[in-house]
Amino acid sequence: MPNAIIRLFGEGHRVFFLAAGLYAIFALIVWEGWLGIHAAGGMVSEMPFAAPPHLWHAHELVFGYPAAAMGGFFLTAVPNWTGARAARHAFIACAAGLWLAGRVAIWYSGSLPPLAVALVDLAFLPLLAAKVLTQLLNRPKPQNMMFLGLLAMIWTGNLLVHLDWIGVTMTLDAGLRLGLYATCALIAVLGGRVTPAFTRNAMKRDGRTHALPGTPLPLNIASIALPILTALAAALPVPAAVFGALALAAGLAQGARSAMWRPGWTWNQPILWVLHLGMAALALGFFMAGLAAFGIGSEVAALHVLGIGAVGGMTLGVMSRAALGHSGLPLIAPGPLALAYALLPVSMLARWAGSSLGIEGYYTGVLLSGAVWIAVFTLYAATLWPVFWGTRAPRGSH
C-alpha cells in the first residue's frame, strides 16, 4: 500500500483524475439527496456550507470538479509539450492537498469566516498556473501560453463569486457564468486540438490517407476567439443581444469545424467518439445559450448542456484516455468505460428536459440526470481504479 500511495502522487494524472471522478460522484450525491428530500415533501433546514444548496452545487461543478481535471491534465501534458521536468511527488501532493482544502473550506463555509474560505479556495489555480508557467518557459509557444490566460479567467470567475459571498460586490451570477464559459473556451481550444489530431492519427493507423480531419485556419481562429469573447460578455454588463450574438456565432463555429473532423468514422471506437460527442455538446450549448438570450428556450438548460455534455463529456474522455495511455495500456475503452461515455448524454438530455418541460418535469428530469451522472463517474472510477494506483504496464505487454 505505501508503494501505491507513492505512485498515486508520482504523476499528476493519477491523483487528480481519481479525485475528479470521486468528487463528481460526491457532489451529485449531496445535491441528489437534498433535492430528493424536498421532492418527497421533506425539508433539510441546515447544511454545513453557507451558500444555498443550489449555489453550492453550481460552484462545485463549475470550479471544484473541473479544477481537478485541469490539474491532472496540465501537470501531465505540459512536460510532454515542452520537454520540461515533470512535477515531483511533493509538489503533486501539495497541489492535490490544496485543491482538497478548497473543497473542505467550501463544505464547512457555514462555520468559517468567508475571507478565509475565499483565500483557501482561490489558492489552487495560481499554484497550478505558476508550475505550468515554469514548464512552458522551457519551450514557450503562444498557442500554449494562452492557457494561462484562460486559467486566469476561470480564477477571476471564482474570485467574483467569493467577493459576493464576502459581501463586497454583487457578482455571483457573473462569476459563475464567467467560470463556466471560460472553462468551455478552454475546451474549445484543447478539444479543437486533440479531437481532430487523435482521429487523424487513428485513421492513418488504419491505412486511411484521404479525407482526414482538418479545419481551415479562419474557422479555427473563430472557434477559439468567439468562446473567449462569449465568456467575457457573460461576465460584463453588455446587452443581452450582444451576448446572444456571440454565443450563437460560437455555437455555429464549433459545429462547423466539428463536422469536418469525420465523427462518423469513429463509431466503433468509444475512446474517440466520446471526444466528438463532447465537442458537439459544446456547439449545441453555445447555440442554445445564444437563443436563450433572445428569449428562445431555457438559459438554465443551455448551461447544463455545457456543464454536463461539454465539460463533463470532454473531461471524462480526456481523463480516461490520458490515464490509459500514460499507464502503458491500449487506447481502447473497456466495456464499462464505454458505457459511461454512452450514458453521459442521457444525463445531459434529462437535465435539459428538467429545465425545459416546466415545473411538472423538473424533479423527475433533474433527479434522473443526477442519478445517471453518478453512474457514469462510478463506472469511470471503478474501471480506472487499478490504473491510478498500479504500476505502468511493461512495454510491449499489449
GROMACS .gro file of C-alpha atoms in nm:
model
  398
    1MET     CA    1   0.000   0.000   0.000
    2PRO     CA    2   0.277   0.258   0.073
    3ASN     CA    3   0.415   0.199  -0.278
    4ALA     CA    4   0.069   0.251  -0.427
    5ILE     CA    5   0.037   0.584  -0.243
    6ILE     CA    6   0.377   0.692  -0.370
    7ARG     CA    7   0.270   0.601  -0.723
    8LEU     CA    8  -0.057   0.792  -0.681
    9PHE     CA    9   0.139   1.114  -0.625
   10GLY     CA   10   0.407   1.030  -0.878
   11GLU     CA   11   0.219   1.162  -1.182
   12GLY     CA   12  -0.036   1.441  -1.199
   13HIS     CA   13  -0.296   1.243  -1.389
   14ARG     CA   14  -0.319   0.974  -1.121
   15VAL     CA   15  -0.429   1.163  -0.811
   16PHE     CA   16  -0.614   1.445  -0.987
   17PHE     CA   17  -0.811   1.231  -1.230
   18LEU     CA   18  -0.904   0.997  -0.944
   19ALA     CA   19  -1.003   1.294  -0.727
   20ALA     CA   20  -1.210   1.442  -1.011
   21GLY     CA   21  -1.404   1.120  -1.055
   22LEU     CA   22  -1.469   1.071  -0.684
   23TYR     CA   23  -1.569   1.434  -0.634
   24ALA     CA   24  -1.805   1.421  -0.932
   25ILE     CA   25  -1.983   1.136  -0.750
   26PHE     CA   26  -1.982   1.302  -0.407
   27ALA     CA   27  -2.106   1.641  -0.531
   28LEU     CA   28  -2.405   1.487  -0.708
   29ILE     CA   29  -2.493   1.253  -0.420
   30VAL     CA   30  -2.521   1.559  -0.195
   31TRP     CA   31  -2.729   1.751  -0.449
   32GLU     CA   32  -2.948   1.449  -0.529
   33GLY     CA   33  -3.006   1.379  -0.160
   34TRP     CA   34  -3.108   1.736  -0.081
   35LEU     CA   35  -3.327   1.766  -0.388
   36GLY     CA   36  -3.484   1.423  -0.339
   37ILE     CA   37  -3.587   1.502   0.017
   38HIS     CA   38  -3.754   1.822  -0.100
   39ALA     CA   39  -3.920   1.645  -0.393
   40ALA     CA   40  -4.071   1.400  -0.145
   41GLY     CA   41  -4.216   1.684   0.061
   42GLY     CA   42  -3.948   1.689   0.329
   43MET     CA   43  -3.709   1.966   0.421
   44VAL     CA   44  -3.342   2.000   0.510
   45SER     CA   45  -3.309   2.323   0.704
   46GLU     CA   46  -2.933   2.326   0.764
   47MET     CA   47  -2.626   2.231   0.563
   48PRO     CA   48  -2.263   2.278   0.664
   49PHE     CA   49  -2.195   2.523   0.380
   50ALA     CA   50  -2.305   2.887   0.385
   51ALA     CA   51  -2.446   2.912   0.034
   52PRO     CA   52  -2.793   2.782  -0.057
   53PRO     CA   53  -2.762   2.421  -0.178
   54HIS     CA   54  -2.823   2.505  -0.544
   55LEU     CA   55  -2.540   2.758  -0.536
   56TRP     CA   56  -2.305   2.515  -0.360
   57HIS     CA   57  -2.392   2.266  -0.634
   58ALA     CA   58  -2.326   2.523  -0.906
   59HIS     CA   59  -1.998   2.642  -0.755
   60GLU     CA   60  -1.853   2.296  -0.708
   61LEU     CA   61  -1.949   2.175  -1.056
   62VAL     CA   62  -1.807   2.493  -1.213
   63PHE     CA   63  -1.495   2.542  -1.001
   64GLY     CA   64  -1.441   2.227  -0.793
   65TYR     CA   65  -1.464   1.927  -1.024
   66PRO     CA   66  -1.313   2.093  -1.335
   67ALA     CA   67  -1.014   2.224  -1.138
   68ALA     CA   68  -0.911   1.869  -1.050
   69ALA     CA   69  -0.940   1.766  -1.415
   70MET     CA   70  -0.731   2.068  -1.519
   71GLY     CA   71  -0.469   1.990  -1.257
   72GLY     CA   72  -0.425   1.636  -1.383
   73PHE     CA   73  -0.421   1.740  -1.746
   74PHE     CA   74  -0.175   2.029  -1.729
   75LEU     CA   75   0.068   1.855  -1.492
   76THR     CA   76   0.075   1.561  -1.734
   77ALA     CA   77   0.058   1.729  -2.075
   78VAL     CA   78   0.279   2.037  -2.037
   79PRO     CA   79   0.603   1.844  -1.967
   80ASN     CA   80   0.531   1.641  -2.282
   81TRP     CA   81   0.478   1.960  -2.485
   82THR     CA   82   0.792   2.134  -2.362
   83GLY     CA   83   1.037   1.866  -2.252
   84ALA     CA   84   1.044   2.027  -1.907
   85ARG     CA   85   1.091   1.819  -1.594
   86ALA     CA   86   0.760   1.686  -1.463
   87ALA     CA   87   0.637   1.796  -1.121
   88ARG     CA   88   0.784   1.600  -0.832
   89HIS     CA   89   0.590   1.389  -0.583
   90ALA     CA   90   0.597   1.661  -0.317
   91PHE     CA   91   0.453   1.927  -0.546
   92ILE     CA   92   0.177   1.700  -0.674
   93ALA     CA   93   0.085   1.601  -0.317
   94CYS     CA   94   0.081   1.965  -0.203
   95ALA     CA   95  -0.124   2.075  -0.504
   96ALA     CA   96  -0.375   1.794  -0.452
   97GLY     CA   97  -0.396   1.880  -0.083
   98LEU     CA   98  -0.461   2.246  -0.167
   99TRP     CA   99  -0.737   2.151  -0.410
  100LEU     CA  100  -0.894   1.930  -0.142
  101ALA     CA  101  -0.858   2.205   0.119
  102GLY     CA  102  -1.062   2.430  -0.107
  103ARG     CA  103  -1.339   2.172  -0.125
  104VAL     CA  104  -1.338   2.126   0.253
  105ALA     CA  105  -1.338   2.502   0.311
  106ILE     CA  106  -1.643   2.544   0.087
  107TRP     CA  107  -1.815   2.248   0.258
  108TYR     CA  108  -1.768   2.396   0.607
  109SER     CA  109  -1.814   2.757   0.496
  110GLY     CA  110  -2.119   2.790   0.721
  111SER     CA  111  -1.890   2.796   1.025
  112LEU     CA  112  -1.580   2.961   0.877
  113PRO     CA  113  -1.503   3.329   0.801
  114PRO     CA  114  -1.589   3.399   0.435
  115LEU     CA  115  -1.250   3.561   0.376
  116ALA     CA  116  -1.067   3.250   0.500
  117VAL     CA  117  -1.283   3.030   0.276
  118ALA     CA  118  -1.203   3.252  -0.022
  119LEU     CA  119  -0.828   3.251   0.044
  120VAL     CA  120  -0.815   2.872   0.066
  121ASP     CA  121  -1.043   2.806  -0.232
  122LEU     CA  122  -0.866   3.060  -0.454
  123ALA     CA  123  -0.516   2.926  -0.385
  124PHE     CA  124  -0.507   2.618  -0.608
  125LEU     CA  125  -0.529   2.761  -0.961
  126PRO     CA  126  -0.248   3.019  -0.907
  127LEU     CA  127  -0.022   2.740  -0.781
  128LEU     CA  128  -0.108   2.527  -1.084
  129ALA     CA  129  -0.062   2.822  -1.321
  130ALA     CA  130   0.278   2.906  -1.168
  131LYS     CA  131   0.402   2.549  -1.221
  132VAL     CA  132   0.262   2.543  -1.576
  133LEU     CA  133   0.436   2.875  -1.649
  134THR     CA  134   0.775   2.747  -1.534
  135GLN     CA  135   0.733   2.444  -1.760
  136LEU     CA  136   0.603   2.639  -2.060
  137LEU     CA  137   0.901   2.876  -2.042
  138ASN     CA  138   1.120   2.580  -2.128
  139ARG     CA  139   0.973   2.598  -2.481
  140PRO     CA  140   0.736   2.897  -2.495
  141LYS     CA  141   0.476   2.897  -2.769
  142PRO     CA  142   0.184   3.144  -2.791
  143GLN     CA  143  -0.068   2.866  -2.857
  144ASN     CA  144   0.029   2.709  -2.524
  145MET     CA  145   0.084   3.026  -2.322
  146MET     CA  146  -0.278   3.122  -2.390
  147PHE     CA  147  -0.387   2.851  -2.145
  148LEU     CA  148  -0.256   3.071  -1.864
  149GLY     CA  149  -0.495   3.345  -1.973
  150LEU     CA  150  -0.787   3.102  -1.971
  151LEU     CA  151  -0.691   2.978  -1.624
  152ALA     CA  152  -0.683   3.343  -1.512
  153MET     CA  153  -1.034   3.396  -1.648
  154ILE     CA  154  -1.164   3.091  -1.460
  155TRP     CA  155  -0.992   3.205  -1.141
  156THR     CA  156  -1.141   3.554  -1.183
  157GLY     CA  157  -1.487   3.398  -1.207
  158ASN     CA  158  -1.430   3.221  -0.875
  159LEU     CA  159  -1.299   3.546  -0.725
  160LEU     CA  160  -1.619   3.725  -0.829
  161VAL     CA  161  -1.826   3.456  -0.655
  162HIS     CA  162  -1.627   3.488  -0.334
  163LEU     CA  163  -1.640   3.867  -0.339
  164ASP     CA  164  -2.018   3.834  -0.349
  165TRP     CA  165  -2.019   3.582  -0.063
  166ILE     CA  166  -1.791   3.809   0.142
  167GLY     CA  167  -2.033   4.094   0.082
  168VAL     CA  168  -1.804   4.324  -0.118
  169THR     CA  169  -1.982   4.308  -0.455
  170MET     CA  170  -2.291   4.163  -0.617
  171THR     CA  171  -2.114   3.950  -0.876
  172LEU     CA  172  -2.229   3.594  -0.801
  173ASP     CA  173  -2.408   3.527  -1.130
  174ALA     CA  174  -2.135   3.695  -1.335
  175GLY     CA  175  -1.870   3.486  -1.159
  176LEU     CA  176  -2.046   3.155  -1.212
  177ARG     CA  177  -2.109   3.230  -1.579
  178LEU     CA  178  -1.754   3.351  -1.638
  179GLY     CA  179  -1.621   3.034  -1.475
  180LEU     CA  180  -1.836   2.804  -1.687
  181TYR     CA  181  -1.794   2.985  -2.018
  182ALA     CA  182  -1.418   3.028  -1.967
  183THR     CA  183  -1.390   2.654  -1.899
  184CYS     CA  184  -1.584   2.596  -2.220
  185ALA     CA  185  -1.343   2.829  -2.402
  186LEU     CA  186  -1.054   2.620  -2.269
  187ILE     CA  187  -1.230   2.310  -2.402
  188ALA     CA  188  -1.279   2.482  -2.739
  189VAL     CA  189  -0.901   2.533  -2.757
  190LEU     CA  190  -0.792   2.197  -2.621
  191GLY     CA  191  -1.070   1.990  -2.778
  192GLY     CA  192  -1.008   2.165  -3.106
  193ARG     CA  193  -0.655   2.026  -3.096
  194VAL     CA  194  -0.690   1.676  -2.960
  195THR     CA  195  -1.017   1.565  -3.120
  196PRO     CA  196  -0.911   1.601  -3.484
  197ALA     CA  197  -0.549   1.502  -3.406
  198PHE     CA  198  -0.640   1.178  -3.229
  199THR     CA  199  -0.894   1.096  -3.502
  200ARG     CA  200  -0.644   1.170  -3.778
  201ASN     CA  201  -0.379   0.950  -3.614
  202ALA     CA  202  -0.627   0.664  -3.576
  203MET     CA  203  -0.733   0.694  -3.940
  204LYS     CA  204  -0.371   0.689  -4.057
  205ARG     CA  205  -0.300   0.381  -3.847
  206ASP     CA  206  -0.597   0.222  -4.020
  207GLY     CA  207  -0.442   0.298  -4.358
  208ARG     CA  208  -0.663   0.598  -4.442
  209THR     CA  209  -0.474   0.860  -4.644
  210HIS     CA  210  -0.753   1.085  -4.776
  211ALA     CA  211  -1.040   1.293  -4.632
  212LEU     CA  212  -0.862   1.327  -4.298
  213PRO     CA  213  -0.991   1.566  -4.027
  214GLY     CA  214  -0.886   1.926  -4.071
  215THR     CA  215  -1.000   2.280  -4.002
  216PRO     CA  216  -0.943   2.593  -4.216
  217LEU     CA  217  -0.737   2.846  -4.022
  218PRO     CA  218  -1.003   3.124  -4.023
  219LEU     CA  219  -1.263   2.884  -3.881
  220ASN     CA  220  -1.018   2.760  -3.621
  221ILE     CA  221  -0.942   3.115  -3.509
  222ALA     CA  222  -1.314   3.197  -3.490
  223SER     CA  223  -1.379   2.879  -3.292
  224ILE     CA  224  -1.128   2.994  -3.030
  225ALA     CA  225  -1.193   3.368  -3.025
  226LEU     CA  226  -1.573   3.353  -3.011
  227PRO     CA  227  -1.598   3.134  -2.697
  228ILE     CA  228  -1.348   3.363  -2.521
  229LEU     CA  229  -1.549   3.670  -2.618
  230THR     CA  230  -1.868   3.493  -2.509
  231ALA     CA  231  -1.715   3.423  -2.168
  232LEU     CA  232  -1.617   3.787  -2.127
  233ALA     CA  233  -1.961   3.904  -2.238
  234ALA     CA  234  -2.123   3.669  -1.986
  235ALA     CA  235  -1.944   3.850  -1.702
  236LEU     CA  236  -1.970   4.208  -1.827
  237PRO     CA  237  -2.281   4.432  -1.831
  238VAL     CA  238  -2.334   4.410  -2.205
  239PRO     CA  239  -2.675   4.398  -2.375
  240ALA     CA  240  -2.831   4.053  -2.395
  241ALA     CA  241  -2.830   4.079  -2.772
  242VAL     CA  242  -2.450   4.117  -2.778
  243PHE     CA  243  -2.400   3.810  -2.563
  244GLY     CA  244  -2.660   3.621  -2.764
  245ALA     CA  245  -2.498   3.705  -3.097
  246LEU     CA  246  -2.154   3.597  -2.971
  247ALA     CA  247  -2.287   3.272  -2.826
  248LEU     CA  248  -2.477   3.188  -3.144
  249ALA     CA  249  -2.169   3.257  -3.355
  250ALA     CA  250  -1.955   3.047  -3.118
  251GLY     CA  251  -2.200   2.758  -3.145
  252LEU     CA  252  -2.212   2.777  -3.523
  253ALA     CA  253  -1.833   2.791  -3.550
  254GLN     CA  254  -1.789   2.493  -3.316
  255GLY     CA  255  -2.049   2.294  -3.505
  256ALA     CA  256  -1.897   2.375  -3.843
  257ARG     CA  257  -1.547   2.264  -3.753
  258SER     CA  258  -1.666   1.959  -3.557
  259ALA     CA  259  -1.848   1.838  -3.868
  260MET     CA  260  -1.515   1.844  -4.055
  261TRP     CA  261  -1.345   1.603  -3.813
  262ARG     CA  262  -1.501   1.283  -3.955
  263PRO     CA  263  -1.704   1.196  -3.644
  264GLY     CA  264  -1.890   0.915  -3.825
  265TRP     CA  265  -1.565   0.727  -3.883
  266THR     CA  266  -1.522   0.685  -3.504
  267TRP     CA  267  -1.849   0.499  -3.440
  268ASN     CA  268  -1.674   0.177  -3.331
  269GLN     CA  269  -1.406   0.349  -3.119
  270PRO     CA  270  -1.558   0.488  -2.799
  271ILE     CA  271  -1.226   0.641  -2.689
  272LEU     CA  272  -1.260   0.871  -2.993
  273TRP     CA  273  -1.632   0.931  -3.032
  274VAL     CA  274  -1.662   1.048  -2.671
  275LEU     CA  275  -1.445   1.346  -2.771
  276HIS     CA  276  -1.661   1.419  -3.076
  277LEU     CA  277  -1.970   1.395  -2.858
  278GLY     CA  278  -1.826   1.643  -2.610
  279MET     CA  279  -1.741   1.891  -2.883
  280ALA     CA  280  -2.088   1.853  -3.034
  281ALA     CA  281  -2.237   1.933  -2.691
  282LEU     CA  282  -2.011   2.240  -2.676
  283ALA     CA  283  -2.154   2.364  -3.006
  284LEU     CA  284  -2.510   2.286  -2.902
  285GLY     CA  285  -2.473   2.450  -2.561
  286PHE     CA  286  -2.334   2.774  -2.703
  287PHE     CA  287  -2.609   2.784  -2.965
  288MET     CA  288  -2.881   2.722  -2.703
  289ALA     CA  289  -2.734   2.991  -2.477
  290GLY     CA  290  -2.746   3.234  -2.768
  291LEU     CA  291  -3.109   3.151  -2.840
  292ALA     CA  292  -3.196   3.187  -2.470
  293ALA     CA  293  -3.052   3.540  -2.471
  294PHE     CA  294  -3.314   3.624  -2.735
  295GLY     CA  295  -3.591   3.464  -2.531
  296ILE     CA  296  -3.597   3.128  -2.709
  297GLY     CA  297  -3.557   2.832  -2.478
  298SER     CA  298  -3.419   2.799  -2.126
  299GLU     CA  299  -3.086   2.952  -2.027
  300VAL     CA  300  -3.053   2.705  -1.739
  301ALA     CA  301  -3.098   2.418  -1.984
  302ALA     CA  302  -2.824   2.562  -2.206
  303LEU     CA  303  -2.588   2.600  -1.910
  304HIS     CA  304  -2.638   2.235  -1.820
  305VAL     CA  305  -2.583   2.119  -2.177
  306LEU     CA  306  -2.247   2.294  -2.150
  307GLY     CA  307  -2.175   2.175  -1.796
  308ILE     CA  308  -2.276   1.811  -1.840
  309GLY     CA  309  -2.227   1.748  -2.211
  310ALA     CA  310  -1.924   1.966  -2.290
  311VAL     CA  311  -1.731   1.997  -1.963
  312GLY     CA  312  -1.840   1.658  -1.829
  313GLY     CA  313  -1.804   1.480  -2.162
  314MET     CA  314  -1.466   1.622  -2.263
  315THR     CA  315  -1.308   1.581  -1.919
  316LEU     CA  316  -1.438   1.224  -1.900
  317GLY     CA  317  -1.294   1.143  -2.242
  318VAL     CA  318  -0.960   1.318  -2.196
  319MET     CA  319  -0.903   1.190  -1.841
  320SER     CA  320  -0.974   0.829  -1.927
  321ARG     CA  321  -0.766   0.839  -2.246
  322ALA     CA  322  -0.471   1.001  -2.066
  323ALA     CA  323  -0.494   0.758  -1.774
  324LEU     CA  324  -0.483   0.458  -2.009
  325GLY     CA  325  -0.215   0.600  -2.235
  326HIS     CA  326   0.022   0.717  -1.963
  327SER     CA  327  -0.012   0.383  -1.787
  328GLY     CA  328   0.110   0.198  -2.095
  329LEU     CA  329  -0.229   0.040  -2.166
  330PRO     CA  330  -0.401   0.015  -2.507
  331LEU     CA  331  -0.608   0.319  -2.603
  332ILE     CA  332  -0.924   0.112  -2.605
  333ALA     CA  333  -1.206   0.193  -2.363
  334PRO     CA  334  -1.306  -0.113  -2.157
  335GLY     CA  335  -1.676  -0.201  -2.175
  336PRO     CA  336  -1.781  -0.026  -1.850
  337LEU     CA  337  -1.598   0.290  -1.954
  338ALA     CA  338  -1.763   0.287  -2.299
  339LEU     CA  339  -2.097   0.251  -2.121
  340ALA     CA  340  -2.012   0.557  -1.913
  341TYR     CA  341  -1.944   0.753  -2.232
  342ALA     CA  342  -2.281   0.648  -2.374
  343LEU     CA  343  -2.471   0.732  -2.057
  344LEU     CA  344  -2.343   1.087  -2.017
  345PRO     CA  345  -2.562   1.228  -2.299
  346VAL     CA  346  -2.860   1.067  -2.121
  347SER     CA  347  -2.775   1.274  -1.813
  348MET     CA  348  -2.746   1.585  -2.029
  349LEU     CA  349  -3.080   1.528  -2.203
  350ALA     CA  350  -3.259   1.451  -1.876
  351ARG     CA  351  -3.130   1.775  -1.724
  352TRP     CA  352  -3.232   1.967  -2.036
  353ALA     CA  353  -3.581   1.820  -2.001
  354GLY     CA  354  -3.592   1.916  -1.633
  355SER     CA  355  -3.542   2.281  -1.724
  356SER     CA  356  -3.743   2.284  -2.045
  357LEU     CA  357  -4.064   2.093  -1.965
  358GLY     CA  358  -4.197   2.313  -1.686
  359ILE     CA  359  -4.235   2.254  -1.313
  360GLU     CA  360  -4.408   1.918  -1.365
  361GLY     CA  361  -4.095   1.760  -1.511
  362TYR     CA  362  -3.834   1.945  -1.305
  363TYR     CA  363  -3.775   1.699  -1.023
  364THR     CA  364  -3.801   1.395  -1.249
  365GLY     CA  365  -3.557   1.535  -1.503
  366VAL     CA  366  -3.303   1.667  -1.254
  367LEU     CA  367  -3.307   1.360  -1.030
  368LEU     CA  368  -3.274   1.126  -1.328
  369SER     CA  369  -2.990   1.336  -1.467
  370GLY     CA  370  -2.805   1.328  -1.137
  371ALA     CA  371  -2.852   0.954  -1.094
  372VAL     CA  372  -2.710   0.888  -1.440
  373TRP     CA  373  -2.417   1.126  -1.375
  374ILE     CA  374  -2.335   0.932  -1.056
  375ALA     CA  375  -2.349   0.605  -1.252
  376VAL     CA  376  -2.120   0.750  -1.521
  377PHE     CA  377  -1.846   0.852  -1.281
  378THR     CA  378  -1.884   0.541  -1.070
  379LEU     CA  379  -1.813   0.337  -1.384
  380TYR     CA  380  -1.519   0.565  -1.463
  381ALA     CA  381  -1.366   0.549  -1.115
  382ALA     CA  382  -1.421   0.174  -1.073
  383THR     CA  383  -1.281   0.088  -1.417
  384LEU     CA  384  -0.968   0.303  -1.382
  385TRP     CA  385  -0.911   0.246  -1.009
  386PRO     CA  386  -0.630  -0.007  -1.067
  387VAL     CA  387  -0.479   0.222  -1.333
  388PHE     CA  388  -0.450   0.515  -1.092
  389TRP     CA  389  -0.288   0.305  -0.817
  390GLY     CA  390  -0.100   0.041  -1.016
  391THR     CA  391   0.234   0.018  -1.189
  392ARG     CA  392   0.285   0.115  -1.550
  393ALA     CA  393   0.230  -0.173  -1.793
  394PRO     CA  394   0.558  -0.307  -1.939
  395ARG     CA  395   0.644  -0.201  -2.293
  396GLY     CA  396   0.509  -0.447  -2.547
  397SER     CA  397   0.266  -0.601  -2.295
  398HIS     CA  398  -0.025  -0.531  -2.530
   0.00000   0.00000   0.00000
